[in-house]
Short mmCIF file of C-alpha atoms in Angstrom, two decimals:
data_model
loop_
_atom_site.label_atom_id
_atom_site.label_comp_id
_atom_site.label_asym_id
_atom_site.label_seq_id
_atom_site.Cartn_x
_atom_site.Cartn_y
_atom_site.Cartn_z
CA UNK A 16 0.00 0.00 0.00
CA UNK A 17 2.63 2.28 0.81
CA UNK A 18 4.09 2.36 -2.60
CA UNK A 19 0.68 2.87 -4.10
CA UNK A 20 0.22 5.98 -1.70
CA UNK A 21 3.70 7.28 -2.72
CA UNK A 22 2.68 6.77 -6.37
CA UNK A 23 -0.24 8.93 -5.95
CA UNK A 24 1.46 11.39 -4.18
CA UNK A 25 3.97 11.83 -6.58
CA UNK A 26 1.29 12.09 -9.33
CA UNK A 27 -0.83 14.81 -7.82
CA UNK A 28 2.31 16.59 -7.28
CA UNK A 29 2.71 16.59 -10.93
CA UNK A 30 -0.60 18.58 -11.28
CA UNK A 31 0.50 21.45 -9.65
CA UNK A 32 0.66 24.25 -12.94
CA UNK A 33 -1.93 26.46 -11.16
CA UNK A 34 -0.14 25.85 -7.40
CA UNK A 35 -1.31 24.15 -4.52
CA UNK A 36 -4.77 24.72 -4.92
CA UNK A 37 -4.50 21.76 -7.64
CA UNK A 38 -2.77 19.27 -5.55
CA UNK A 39 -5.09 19.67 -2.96
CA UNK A 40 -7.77 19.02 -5.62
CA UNK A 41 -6.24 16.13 -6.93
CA UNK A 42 -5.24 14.66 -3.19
CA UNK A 43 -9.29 15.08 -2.35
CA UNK A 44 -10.28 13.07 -5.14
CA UNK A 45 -8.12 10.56 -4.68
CA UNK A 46 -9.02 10.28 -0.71
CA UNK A 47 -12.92 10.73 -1.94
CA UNK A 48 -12.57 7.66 -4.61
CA UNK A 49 -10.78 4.97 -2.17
CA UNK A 50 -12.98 5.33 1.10
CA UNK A 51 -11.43 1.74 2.19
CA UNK A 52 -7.87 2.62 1.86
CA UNK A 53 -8.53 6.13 4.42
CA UNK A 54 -7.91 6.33 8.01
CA UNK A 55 -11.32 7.50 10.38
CA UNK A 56 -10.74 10.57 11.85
CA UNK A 57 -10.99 8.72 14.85
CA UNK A 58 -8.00 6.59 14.11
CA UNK A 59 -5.90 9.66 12.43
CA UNK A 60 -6.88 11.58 15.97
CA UNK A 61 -6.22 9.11 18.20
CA UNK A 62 -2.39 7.93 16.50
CA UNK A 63 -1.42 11.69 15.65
CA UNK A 64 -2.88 12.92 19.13
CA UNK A 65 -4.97 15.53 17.12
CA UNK A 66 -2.42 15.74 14.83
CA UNK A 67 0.23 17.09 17.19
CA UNK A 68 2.93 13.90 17.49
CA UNK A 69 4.77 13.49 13.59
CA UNK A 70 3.06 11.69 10.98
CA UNK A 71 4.83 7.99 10.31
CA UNK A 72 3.09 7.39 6.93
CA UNK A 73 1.86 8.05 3.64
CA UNK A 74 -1.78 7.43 4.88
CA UNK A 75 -1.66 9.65 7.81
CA UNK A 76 -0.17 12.66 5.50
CA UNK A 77 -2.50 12.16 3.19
CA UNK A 78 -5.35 11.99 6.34
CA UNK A 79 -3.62 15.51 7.00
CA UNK A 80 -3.21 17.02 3.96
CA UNK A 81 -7.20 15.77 2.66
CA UNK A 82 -8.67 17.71 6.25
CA UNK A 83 -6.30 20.60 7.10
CA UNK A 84 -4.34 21.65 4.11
CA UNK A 85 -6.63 23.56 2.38
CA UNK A 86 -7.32 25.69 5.21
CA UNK A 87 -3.64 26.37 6.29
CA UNK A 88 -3.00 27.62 2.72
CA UNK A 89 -5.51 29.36 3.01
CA UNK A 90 -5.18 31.48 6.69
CA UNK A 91 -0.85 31.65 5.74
CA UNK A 92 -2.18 33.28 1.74
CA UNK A 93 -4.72 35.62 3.65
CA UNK A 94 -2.33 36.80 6.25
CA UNK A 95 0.66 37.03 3.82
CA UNK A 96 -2.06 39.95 1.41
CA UNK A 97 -3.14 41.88 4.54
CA UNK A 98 0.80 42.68 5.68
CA UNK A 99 2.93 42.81 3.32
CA UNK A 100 3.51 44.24 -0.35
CA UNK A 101 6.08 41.64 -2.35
CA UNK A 102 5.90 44.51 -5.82
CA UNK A 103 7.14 47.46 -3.52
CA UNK A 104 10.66 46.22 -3.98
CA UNK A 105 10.86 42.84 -4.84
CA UNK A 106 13.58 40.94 -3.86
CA UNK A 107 15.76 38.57 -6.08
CA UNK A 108 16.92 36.19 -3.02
CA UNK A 109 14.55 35.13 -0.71
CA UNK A 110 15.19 33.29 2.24
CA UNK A 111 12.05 31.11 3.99
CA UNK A 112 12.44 29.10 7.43
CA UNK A 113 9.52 26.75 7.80
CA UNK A 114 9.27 25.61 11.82
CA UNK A 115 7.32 22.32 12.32
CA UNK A 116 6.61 22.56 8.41
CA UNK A 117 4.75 19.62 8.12
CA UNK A 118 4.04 19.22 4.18
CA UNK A 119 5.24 22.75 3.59
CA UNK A 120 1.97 24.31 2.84
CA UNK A 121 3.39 27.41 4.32
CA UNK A 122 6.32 27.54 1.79
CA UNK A 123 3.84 26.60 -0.96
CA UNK A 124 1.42 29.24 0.37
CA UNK A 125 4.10 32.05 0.06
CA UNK A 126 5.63 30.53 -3.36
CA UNK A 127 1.90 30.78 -4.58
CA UNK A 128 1.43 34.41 -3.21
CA UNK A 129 4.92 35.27 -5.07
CA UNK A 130 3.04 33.91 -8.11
CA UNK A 131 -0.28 35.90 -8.09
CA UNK A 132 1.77 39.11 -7.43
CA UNK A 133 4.07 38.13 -10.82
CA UNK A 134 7.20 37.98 -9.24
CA UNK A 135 7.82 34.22 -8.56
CA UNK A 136 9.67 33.72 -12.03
CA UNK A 137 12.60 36.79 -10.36
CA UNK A 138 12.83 35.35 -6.84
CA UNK A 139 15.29 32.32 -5.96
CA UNK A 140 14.32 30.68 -2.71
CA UNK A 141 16.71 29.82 -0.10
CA UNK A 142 14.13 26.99 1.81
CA UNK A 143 14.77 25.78 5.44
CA UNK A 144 12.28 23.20 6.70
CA UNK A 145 12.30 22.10 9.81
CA UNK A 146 10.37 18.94 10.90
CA UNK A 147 10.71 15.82 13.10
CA UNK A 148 8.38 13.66 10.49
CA UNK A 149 10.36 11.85 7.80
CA UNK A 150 7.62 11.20 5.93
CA UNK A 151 6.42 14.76 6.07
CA UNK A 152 9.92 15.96 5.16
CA UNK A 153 10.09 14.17 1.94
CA UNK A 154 6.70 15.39 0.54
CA UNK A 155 7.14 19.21 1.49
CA UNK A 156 10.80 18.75 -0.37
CA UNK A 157 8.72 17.33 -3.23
CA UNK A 158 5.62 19.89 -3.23
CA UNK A 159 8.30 22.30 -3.21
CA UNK A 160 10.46 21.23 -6.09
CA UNK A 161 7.81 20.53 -7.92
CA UNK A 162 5.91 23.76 -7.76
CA UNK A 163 9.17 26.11 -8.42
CA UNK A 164 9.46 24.09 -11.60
CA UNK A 165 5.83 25.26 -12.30
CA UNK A 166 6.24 28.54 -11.35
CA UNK A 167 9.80 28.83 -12.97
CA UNK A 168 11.66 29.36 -9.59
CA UNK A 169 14.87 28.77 -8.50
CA UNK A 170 14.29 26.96 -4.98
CA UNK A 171 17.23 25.48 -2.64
CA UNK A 172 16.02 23.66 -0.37
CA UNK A 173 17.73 22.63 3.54
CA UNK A 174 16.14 20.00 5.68
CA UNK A 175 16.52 19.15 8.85
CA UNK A 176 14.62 16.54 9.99
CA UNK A 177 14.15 17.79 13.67
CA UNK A 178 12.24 18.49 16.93
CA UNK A 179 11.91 22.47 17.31
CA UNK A 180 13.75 22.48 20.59
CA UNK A 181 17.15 21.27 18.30
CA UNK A 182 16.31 23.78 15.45
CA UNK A 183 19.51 25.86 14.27
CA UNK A 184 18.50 28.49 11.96
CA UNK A 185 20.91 29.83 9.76
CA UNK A 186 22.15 32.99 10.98
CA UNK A 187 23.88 34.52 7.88
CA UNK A 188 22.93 34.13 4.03
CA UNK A 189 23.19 35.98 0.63
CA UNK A 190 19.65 36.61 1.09
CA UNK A 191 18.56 40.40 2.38
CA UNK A 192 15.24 39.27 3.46
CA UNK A 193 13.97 35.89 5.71
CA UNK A 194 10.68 34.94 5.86
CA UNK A 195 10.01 32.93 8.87
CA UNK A 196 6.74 30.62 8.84
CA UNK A 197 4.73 29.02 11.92
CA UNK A 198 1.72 27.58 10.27
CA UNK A 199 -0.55 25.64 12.61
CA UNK A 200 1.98 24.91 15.51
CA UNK A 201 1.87 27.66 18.09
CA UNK A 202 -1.02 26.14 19.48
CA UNK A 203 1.53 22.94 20.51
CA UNK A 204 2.69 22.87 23.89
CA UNK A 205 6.27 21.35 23.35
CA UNK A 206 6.75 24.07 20.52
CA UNK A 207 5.56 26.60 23.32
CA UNK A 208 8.85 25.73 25.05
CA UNK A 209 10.91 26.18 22.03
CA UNK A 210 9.82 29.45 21.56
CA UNK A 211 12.22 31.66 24.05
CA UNK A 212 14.87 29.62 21.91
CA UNK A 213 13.68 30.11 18.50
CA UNK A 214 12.88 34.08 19.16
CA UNK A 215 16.68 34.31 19.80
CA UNK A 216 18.05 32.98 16.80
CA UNK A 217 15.71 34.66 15.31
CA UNK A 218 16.81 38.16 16.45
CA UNK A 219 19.86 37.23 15.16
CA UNK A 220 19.11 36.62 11.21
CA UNK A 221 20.97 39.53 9.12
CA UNK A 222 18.97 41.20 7.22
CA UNK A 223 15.06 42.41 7.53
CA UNK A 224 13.18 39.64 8.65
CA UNK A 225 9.39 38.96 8.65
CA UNK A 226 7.34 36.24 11.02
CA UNK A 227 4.07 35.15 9.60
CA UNK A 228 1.96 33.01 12.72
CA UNK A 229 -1.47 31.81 11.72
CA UNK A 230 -3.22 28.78 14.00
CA UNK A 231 -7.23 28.25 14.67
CA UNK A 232 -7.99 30.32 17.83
CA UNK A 233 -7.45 27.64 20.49
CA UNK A 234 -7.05 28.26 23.69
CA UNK A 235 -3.68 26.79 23.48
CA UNK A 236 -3.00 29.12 20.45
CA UNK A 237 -3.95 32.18 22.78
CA UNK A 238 -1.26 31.00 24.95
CA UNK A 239 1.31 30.27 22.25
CA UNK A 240 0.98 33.56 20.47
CA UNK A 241 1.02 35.12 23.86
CA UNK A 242 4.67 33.85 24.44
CA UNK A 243 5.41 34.54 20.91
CA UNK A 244 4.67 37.87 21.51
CA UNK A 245 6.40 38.16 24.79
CA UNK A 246 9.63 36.74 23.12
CA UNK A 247 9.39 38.63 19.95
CA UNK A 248 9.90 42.22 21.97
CA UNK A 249 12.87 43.37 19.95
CA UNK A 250 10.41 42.99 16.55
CA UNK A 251 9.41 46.82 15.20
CA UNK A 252 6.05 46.04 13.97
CA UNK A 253 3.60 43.81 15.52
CA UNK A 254 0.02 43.02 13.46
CA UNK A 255 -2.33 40.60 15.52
CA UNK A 256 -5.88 39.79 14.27
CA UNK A 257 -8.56 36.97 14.53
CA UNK A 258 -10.59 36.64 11.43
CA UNK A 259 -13.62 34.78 10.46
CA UNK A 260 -12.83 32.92 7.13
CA UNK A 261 -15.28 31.06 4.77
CA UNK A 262 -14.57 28.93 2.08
CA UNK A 263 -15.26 25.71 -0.11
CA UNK A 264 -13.40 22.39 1.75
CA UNK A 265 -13.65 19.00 1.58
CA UNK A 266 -14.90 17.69 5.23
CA UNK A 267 -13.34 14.48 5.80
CA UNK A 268 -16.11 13.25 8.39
CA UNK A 269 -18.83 13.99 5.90
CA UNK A 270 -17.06 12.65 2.64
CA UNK A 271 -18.29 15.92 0.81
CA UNK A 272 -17.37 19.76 -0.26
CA UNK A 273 -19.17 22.22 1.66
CA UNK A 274 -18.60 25.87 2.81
CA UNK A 275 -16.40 25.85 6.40
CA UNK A 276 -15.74 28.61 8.25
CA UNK A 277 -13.14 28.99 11.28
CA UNK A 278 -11.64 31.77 13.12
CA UNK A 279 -8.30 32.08 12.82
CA UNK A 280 -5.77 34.18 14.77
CA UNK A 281 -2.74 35.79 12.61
CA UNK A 282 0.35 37.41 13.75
CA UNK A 283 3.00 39.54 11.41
CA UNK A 284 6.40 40.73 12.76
CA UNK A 285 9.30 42.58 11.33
CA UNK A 286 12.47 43.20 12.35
CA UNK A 287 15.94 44.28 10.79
CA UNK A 288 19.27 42.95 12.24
CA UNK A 289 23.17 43.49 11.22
#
């Protein structure tokens, strides 16, 4: 089974000429088409812990990527067009850190926001993911590759297949801007802890560096963006919003699209450092 599953993962990333929107798409009707071959959300809840321990295989990623993707490209694409303005003065080298990246839907998020603003085909990606689960790790490098060949990118891409608390981000780079992404995690208690850590590597990034948050509001995620906040101090600008956001998903417990909506808190921070 595994094979198959890789197979089909590797196919629907070859679908992606209009960005992630059509792997998604393609991932749905797969999972929609083989109801015997899916875990229950019961069974992808109770392994994954709600999805906070790291995914171990293709049919839990593909669990994942079937009920959450959608909207965590969606809340990272929203926050990335209410803060900043990629035209203004586009940048040729770009530098992205993805913490606890999962499938990289953040990266993909941002390399599809580079896209609708027409300046993917100019920017070369310096890519940093971060992530404990192997088998997560392999598909965001993947999704990745194979979207900056759609898109006509240049993408270099780091791994580091990694807890949060044993992160090292890299300090120094060609690159005069970072882009540092925490889709969906802050609401985790263990990356809670990380977070004093993280903040000060962070400070230390040359350059002008931006921090894109975006998580459901939990009550842990009120807590995690709380100590994000309290860590980020040295940050210039601070943007911090909840917004109610409706769109088309497939819902995995129904086996059908419908309209979803969720309110999601977002949090952008800049910061320059020499």
């Amino acid at each position: 089974m595994s094979n198959q599953l890789q197979i089909q993962i590797d196919k629907a990333s070859e679908s992606m000429d209009g960005g992630f929107s059509d792997y998604y798409q393609n991932m749905v009707n797969y999972f929609h088409q083989n109801p015997d071959h899916n875990l229950s959300y019961s069974a992808f809840s109770h392994r994954t812990n709600r999805a906070t321990n790291a995914l171990v295989s293709e049919k839990e990623a593909i669990f994942y990527i079937v009920a959450y993707g959608w909207q965590h490209h969606q809340s990272m694409q929203y926050l990335l067009s209410q803060t900043i303005d990629v035209t203004s003065e586009p940048q040729e080298n770009i530098r992205v850190v993805d913490y606890g990246c999962g499938q990289g839907v953040a990266t993909l998020a941002f390399m599809d926001y580079l896209s609708q603003k027409g300046v993917a085909q100019q920017s070369s990606l310096e890519v940093h993911l971060i992530e404990p689960s192997k088998v997560s790790l392999d598909i965001a490098k993947l999704l990745i590759e194979r979207l900056a060949k759609a898109y006509g990118m240049q993408v270099f891409i780091h791994c580091q297949q990694r807890t949060l608390d044993n992160a090292l981000i890299p300090l120094n780079s060609e690159c005069k801007e970072t882009f540092h992404l925490l889709s969906n995690v802050i609401d985790i208690e263990t990356v809670q802890e990380t977070l004093p850590s993280l903040a000060k590597q962070m400070m230390s990034c040359t350059g002008k560096n931006f921090l894109f948050a975006t998580c459901p509001r939990y009550a842990n995620a009120q807590t995690g963006f709380r100590i994000l906040r309290q860590e980020m101090d040295f940050a210039d600008n601070f943007y911090d919003e909840c917004w109610d956001m409706t769109y088309q998903m497939y819902r995995v417990t129904q086996a059908c699209w419908n309209q979803h909506t969720s309110t999601q808190r977002m949090a952008m921070m800049s910061w320059v450092s020499s």
